[in-house]
Coordinates of C-alpha atoms and ligand atoms in Angstrom, one line a residue:
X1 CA 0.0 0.0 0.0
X2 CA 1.0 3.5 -0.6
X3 CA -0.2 7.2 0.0
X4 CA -2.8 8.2 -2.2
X5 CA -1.5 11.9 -3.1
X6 CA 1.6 13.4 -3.6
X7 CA 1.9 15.5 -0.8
X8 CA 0.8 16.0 2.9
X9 CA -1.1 19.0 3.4
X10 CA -3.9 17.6 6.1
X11 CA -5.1 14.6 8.5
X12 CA -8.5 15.5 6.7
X13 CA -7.4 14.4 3.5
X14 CA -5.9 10.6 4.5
X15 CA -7.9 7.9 5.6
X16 CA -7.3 5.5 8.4
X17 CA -5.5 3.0 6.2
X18 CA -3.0 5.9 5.7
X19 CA -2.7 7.1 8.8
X20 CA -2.0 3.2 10.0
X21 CA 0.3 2.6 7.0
X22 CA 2.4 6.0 8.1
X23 CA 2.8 5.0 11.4
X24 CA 3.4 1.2 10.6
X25 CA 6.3 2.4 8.1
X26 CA 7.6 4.7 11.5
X27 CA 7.9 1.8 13.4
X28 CA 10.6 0.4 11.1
X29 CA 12.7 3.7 11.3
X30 CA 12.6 4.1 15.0
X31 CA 15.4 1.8 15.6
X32 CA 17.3 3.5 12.6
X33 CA 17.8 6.9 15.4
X34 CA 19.6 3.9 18.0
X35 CA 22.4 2.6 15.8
X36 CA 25.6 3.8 16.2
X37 CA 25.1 4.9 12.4
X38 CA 22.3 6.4 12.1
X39 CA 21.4 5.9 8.5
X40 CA 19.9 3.9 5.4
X41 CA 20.0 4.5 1.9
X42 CA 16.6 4.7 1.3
X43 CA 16.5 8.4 0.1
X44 CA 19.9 8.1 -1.4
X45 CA 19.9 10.3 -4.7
X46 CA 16.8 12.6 -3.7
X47 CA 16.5 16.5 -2.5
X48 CA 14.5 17.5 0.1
X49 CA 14.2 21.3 0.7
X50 CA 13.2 22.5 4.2
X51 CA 11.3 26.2 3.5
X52 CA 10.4 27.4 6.6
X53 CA 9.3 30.3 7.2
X54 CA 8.1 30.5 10.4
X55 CA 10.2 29.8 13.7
X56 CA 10.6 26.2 14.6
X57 CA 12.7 24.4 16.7
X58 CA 11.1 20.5 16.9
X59 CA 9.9 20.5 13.8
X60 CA 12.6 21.9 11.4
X61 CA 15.1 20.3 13.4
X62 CA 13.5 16.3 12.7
X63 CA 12.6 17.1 9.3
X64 CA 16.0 17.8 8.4
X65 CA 17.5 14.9 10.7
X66 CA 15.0 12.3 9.6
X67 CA 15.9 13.3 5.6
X68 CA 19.5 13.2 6.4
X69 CA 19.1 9.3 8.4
X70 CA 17.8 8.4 4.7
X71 CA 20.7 9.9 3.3
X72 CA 19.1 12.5 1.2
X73 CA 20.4 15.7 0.6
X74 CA 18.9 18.6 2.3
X75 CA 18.9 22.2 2.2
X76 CA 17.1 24.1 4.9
X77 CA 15.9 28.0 4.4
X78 CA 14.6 30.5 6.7
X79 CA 12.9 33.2 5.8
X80 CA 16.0 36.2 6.4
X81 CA 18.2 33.4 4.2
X82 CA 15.6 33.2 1.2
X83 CA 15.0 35.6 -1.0
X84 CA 10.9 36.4 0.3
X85 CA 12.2 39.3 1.9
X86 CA 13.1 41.1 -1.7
X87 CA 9.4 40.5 -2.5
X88 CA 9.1 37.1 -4.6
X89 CA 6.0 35.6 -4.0
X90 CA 6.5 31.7 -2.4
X91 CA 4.8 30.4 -5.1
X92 CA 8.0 32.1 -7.7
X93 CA 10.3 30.6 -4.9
X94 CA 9.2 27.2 -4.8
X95 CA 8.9 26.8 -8.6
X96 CA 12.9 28.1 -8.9
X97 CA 13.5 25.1 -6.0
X98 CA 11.6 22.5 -7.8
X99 CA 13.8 23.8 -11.0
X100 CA 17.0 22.3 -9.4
X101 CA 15.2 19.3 -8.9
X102 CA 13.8 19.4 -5.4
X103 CA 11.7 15.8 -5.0
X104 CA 10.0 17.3 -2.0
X105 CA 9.7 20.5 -0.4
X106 CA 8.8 20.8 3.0
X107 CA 6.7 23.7 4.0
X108 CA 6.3 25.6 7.5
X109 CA 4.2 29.3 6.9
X110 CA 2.1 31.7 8.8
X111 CA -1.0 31.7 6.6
X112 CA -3.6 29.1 6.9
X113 CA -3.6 27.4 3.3
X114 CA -0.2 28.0 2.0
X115 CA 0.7 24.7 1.8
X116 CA -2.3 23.8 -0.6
X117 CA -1.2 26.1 -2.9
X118 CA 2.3 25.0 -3.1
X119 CA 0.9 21.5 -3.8
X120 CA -1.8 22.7 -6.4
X121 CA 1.3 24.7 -7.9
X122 CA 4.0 22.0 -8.1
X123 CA 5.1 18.5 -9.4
X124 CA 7.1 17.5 -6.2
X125 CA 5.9 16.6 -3.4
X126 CA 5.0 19.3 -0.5
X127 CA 4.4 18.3 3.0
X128 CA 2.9 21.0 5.3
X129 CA 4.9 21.4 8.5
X130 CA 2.3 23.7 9.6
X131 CA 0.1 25.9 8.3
X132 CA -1.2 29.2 10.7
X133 CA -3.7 27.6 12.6
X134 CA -4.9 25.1 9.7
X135 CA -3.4 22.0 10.5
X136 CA 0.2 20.5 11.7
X137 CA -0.6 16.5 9.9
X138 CA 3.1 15.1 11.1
X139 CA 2.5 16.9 14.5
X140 CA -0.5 14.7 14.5
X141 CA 1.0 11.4 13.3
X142 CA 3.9 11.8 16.0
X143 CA 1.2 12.3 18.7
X144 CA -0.8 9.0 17.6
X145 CA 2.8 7.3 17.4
X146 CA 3.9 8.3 20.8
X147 CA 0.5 6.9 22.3
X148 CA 0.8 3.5 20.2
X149 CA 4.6 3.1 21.8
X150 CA 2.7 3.0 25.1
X151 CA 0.7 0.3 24.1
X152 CA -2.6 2.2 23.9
X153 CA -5.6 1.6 21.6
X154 CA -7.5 4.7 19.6
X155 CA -11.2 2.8 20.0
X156 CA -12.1 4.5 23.4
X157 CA -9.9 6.1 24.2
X158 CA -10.2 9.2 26.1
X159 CA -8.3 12.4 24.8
X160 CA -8.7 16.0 26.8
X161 CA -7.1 18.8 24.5
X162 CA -6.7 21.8 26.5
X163 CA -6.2 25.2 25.6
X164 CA -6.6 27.5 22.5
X165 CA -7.6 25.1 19.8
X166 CA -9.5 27.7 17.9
X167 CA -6.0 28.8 16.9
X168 CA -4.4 25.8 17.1
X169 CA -3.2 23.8 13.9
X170 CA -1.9 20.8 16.0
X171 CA -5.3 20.4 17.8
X172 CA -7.2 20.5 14.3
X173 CA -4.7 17.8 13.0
X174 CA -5.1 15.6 16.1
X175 CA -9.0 15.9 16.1
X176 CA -9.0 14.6 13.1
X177 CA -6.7 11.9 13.6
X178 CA -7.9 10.6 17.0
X179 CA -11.3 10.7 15.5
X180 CA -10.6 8.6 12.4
X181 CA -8.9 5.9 14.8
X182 CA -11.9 5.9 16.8
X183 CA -11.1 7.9 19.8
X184 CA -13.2 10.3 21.9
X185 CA -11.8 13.9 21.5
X186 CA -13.0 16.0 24.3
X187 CA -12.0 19.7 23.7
X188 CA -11.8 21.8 26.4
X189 CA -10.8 25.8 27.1
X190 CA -12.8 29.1 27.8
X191 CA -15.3 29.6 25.1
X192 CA -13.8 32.2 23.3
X193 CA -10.5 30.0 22.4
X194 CA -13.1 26.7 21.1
X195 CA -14.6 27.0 17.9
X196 CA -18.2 26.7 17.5
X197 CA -18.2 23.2 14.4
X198 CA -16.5 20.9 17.1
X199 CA -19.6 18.9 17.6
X200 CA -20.0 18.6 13.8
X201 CA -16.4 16.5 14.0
X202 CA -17.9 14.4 16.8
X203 CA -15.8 16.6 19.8
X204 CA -17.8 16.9 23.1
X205 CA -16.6 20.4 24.3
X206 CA -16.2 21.2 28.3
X207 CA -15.6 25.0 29.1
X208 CA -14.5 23.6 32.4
X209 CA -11.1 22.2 33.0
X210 CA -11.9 19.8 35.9
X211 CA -14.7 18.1 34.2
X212 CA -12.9 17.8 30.9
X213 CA -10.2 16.2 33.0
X214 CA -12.3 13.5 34.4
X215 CA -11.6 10.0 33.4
X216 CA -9.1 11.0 30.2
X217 CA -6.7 8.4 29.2
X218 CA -4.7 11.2 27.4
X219 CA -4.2 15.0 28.0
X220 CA -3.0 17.3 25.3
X221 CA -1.8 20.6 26.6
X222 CA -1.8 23.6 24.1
X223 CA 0.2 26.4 24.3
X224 CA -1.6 30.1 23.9
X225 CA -1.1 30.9 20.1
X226 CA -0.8 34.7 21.1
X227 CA 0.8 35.6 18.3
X228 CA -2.7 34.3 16.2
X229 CA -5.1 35.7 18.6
X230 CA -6.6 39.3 17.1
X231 CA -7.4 40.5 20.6
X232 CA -7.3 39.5 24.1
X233 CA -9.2 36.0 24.6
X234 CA -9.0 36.1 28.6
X235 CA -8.2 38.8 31.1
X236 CA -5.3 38.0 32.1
X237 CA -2.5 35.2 31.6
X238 CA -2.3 34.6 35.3
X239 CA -6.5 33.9 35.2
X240 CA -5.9 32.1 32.1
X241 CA -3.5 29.4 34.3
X242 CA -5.5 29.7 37.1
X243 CA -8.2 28.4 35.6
X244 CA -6.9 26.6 32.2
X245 CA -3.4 25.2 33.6
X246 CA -2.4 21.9 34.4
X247 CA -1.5 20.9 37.9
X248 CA 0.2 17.9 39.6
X249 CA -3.5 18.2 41.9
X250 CA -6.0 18.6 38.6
X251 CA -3.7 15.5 37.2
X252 CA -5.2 13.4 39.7
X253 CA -8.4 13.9 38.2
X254 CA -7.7 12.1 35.1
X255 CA -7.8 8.1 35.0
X256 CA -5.0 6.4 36.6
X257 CA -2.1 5.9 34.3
X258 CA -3.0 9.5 32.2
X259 CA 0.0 10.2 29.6
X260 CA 0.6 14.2 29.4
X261 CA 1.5 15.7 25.9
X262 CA 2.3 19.0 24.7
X263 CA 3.4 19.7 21.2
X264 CA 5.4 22.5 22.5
X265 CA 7.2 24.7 22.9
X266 CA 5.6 24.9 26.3
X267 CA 5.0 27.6 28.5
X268 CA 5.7 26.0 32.0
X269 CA 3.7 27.9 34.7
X270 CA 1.2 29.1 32.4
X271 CA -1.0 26.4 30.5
X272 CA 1.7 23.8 32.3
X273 CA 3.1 23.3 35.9
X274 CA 6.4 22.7 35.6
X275 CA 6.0 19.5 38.5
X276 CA 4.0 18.5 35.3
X277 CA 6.0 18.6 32.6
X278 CA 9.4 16.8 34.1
X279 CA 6.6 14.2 36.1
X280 CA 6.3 10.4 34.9
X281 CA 3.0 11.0 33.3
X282 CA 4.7 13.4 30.3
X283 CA 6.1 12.3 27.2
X284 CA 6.5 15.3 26.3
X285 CA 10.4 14.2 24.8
X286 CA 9.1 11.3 23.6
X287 CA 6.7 13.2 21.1
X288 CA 10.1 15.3 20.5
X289 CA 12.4 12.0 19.8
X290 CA 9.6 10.4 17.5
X291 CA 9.5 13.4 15.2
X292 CA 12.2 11.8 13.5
X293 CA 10.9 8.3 12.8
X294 CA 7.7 9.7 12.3
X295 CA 8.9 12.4 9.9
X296 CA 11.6 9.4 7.8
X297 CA 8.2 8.0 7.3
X298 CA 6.3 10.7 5.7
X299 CA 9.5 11.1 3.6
X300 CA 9.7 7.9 2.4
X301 CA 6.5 7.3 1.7
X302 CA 6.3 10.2 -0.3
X303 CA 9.6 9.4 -2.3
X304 CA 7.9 6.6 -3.6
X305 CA 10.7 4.5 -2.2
X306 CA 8.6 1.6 -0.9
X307 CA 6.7 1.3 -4.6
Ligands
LIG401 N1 5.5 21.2 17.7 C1 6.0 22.1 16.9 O1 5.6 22.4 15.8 O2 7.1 22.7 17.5 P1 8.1 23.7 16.7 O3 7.3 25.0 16.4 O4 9.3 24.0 17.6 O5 8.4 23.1 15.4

């Protein structure tokens, strides 16, 4: 089996098969990141360009290790190194990288869409690395993978996201991952930061952070996408922690055995204790370390190195 498009630009767009097919492929490169060489030749002979042109840390960092474990070679660009600044537009800048040959271009931007219209726009292949607050799909697929490596099953299961998900690409991906897997996706945050379709996507939406907490299997803390928010969603940031943050006591609320995620970067003390984050419920690294097997997967699959 094999991806049906060229690119990844959403969760919405792939089935379960897909999803289940990404993450089985992942499997096989997790042990890949353990060796004392950490490559295979799978890529061997193919470009992969890294255009972001937003700030990342996690994200740019495992694309361009996961491309370089399967030996491709890789160029990354930020947007002070790329000529955007003079005024090109990114659709002129992509076409001029696909002229030398790029086999996939990997895409982070501010604006909500950008990504589609690389891939509309292009023969290679475009994966979105995330998209304003469209969607983040390999943010998504290294979530579900962290939650698989502790043995858990989607049918069921019990996921809280907390936070700003109105602004939030990674919560849009994972809602529509958990859902496809069969997993119950409670969303929960004041009402001005949840958008109003959620039920539509079959998300039961709690405005209160205890209740939401009660009896999850899996809490996903979001960070406060301030730098997305038009105006002030909540007084203050201090209220917003009171009332919205994650403590060791609110912990206790979930099910025995709760796993604690957060796509990061976090903001410890304000949507996250910091007891919280460095406790034995957080795989919070894990999600970090599986970026890359996660990320050689996408790549791969997208080379059209397993056909
Ligand atoms: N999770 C995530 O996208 O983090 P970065 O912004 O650091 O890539």
């Amino acid at each position: 089996m094999s991806l049906k498009q060229k690119d990844l630009v959403s969760i919405e767009s792939l089935s379960a098969d897909e999803l289940r097919l990404i993450l089985e492929t992942a499997d096989s490169f997790k042990e890949v990141s353990g060796r004392e060489i950490k490559k295979v030749p799978a890529l061997r002979g193919k470009t992969v360009v890294n255009l972001f042109l937003e700030p990342s840390t996690r994200t740019r960092t495992s694309f361009e290790l996961a491309a370089k474990r399967l030996s491709a070679d890789v160029i990354t660009f930020s947007p002070s190194s790329s000529s955007i600044v003079k005024g090109e537009t990114l659709l002129d800048t992509a076409r001029n990288i696909e002229a030398m040959q790029a086999d996939i271009i990997v895409l982070r931007h501010p604006a909500a869409g950008a990504a589609e219209t690389l891939a509309r726009g292009l023969k290679s292949s475009v994966v979105n690395a995330g998209d304003g607050w469209h969607e983040h799909p390999t943010q998504a697929l290294v979530d579900l993978f962290t939650l698989r490596e502790k043995h858990l099953d989607f049918p069921g299961l019990r996921v809280a996201i907390v936070g700003d998900i109105a602004h939030s690409r990674v919560a849009r991906s994972n809602i529509y991952a958990l859902t496809k897997l069969g997993a119950e996706v409670r969303a929960v945050g004041p009402p001005t930061m949840i958008p109003s379709a959620l039920d539509r996507l079959g998300v039961r939406v709690y405005h209160k952070l205890d209740e939401g907490l009660r009896g999850a299997n899996v809490i996903m803390m979001l960070r406060l996408q301030l730098e997305r928010q038009g105006k002030a969603l909540f007084p203050t940031i201090r209220e917003y922690s009171q009332f919205y943050g994650l403590t060791p006591e609110r912990l206790k609320l979930a099910e025995p055995g709760v796993w604690v995620m957060h796509p990061g970067p976090i903001n410890r003390g304000v949507e996250i204790a910091p007891e919280v984050v460095d406790s034995f419920s957080s795989v919070i690294l894990d999600q970090a370390a599986n970026g890359i097997a996660v990320r050689m997967a996408v790549l791969y699959l997208l080379s059209g190195a397993n056909t």
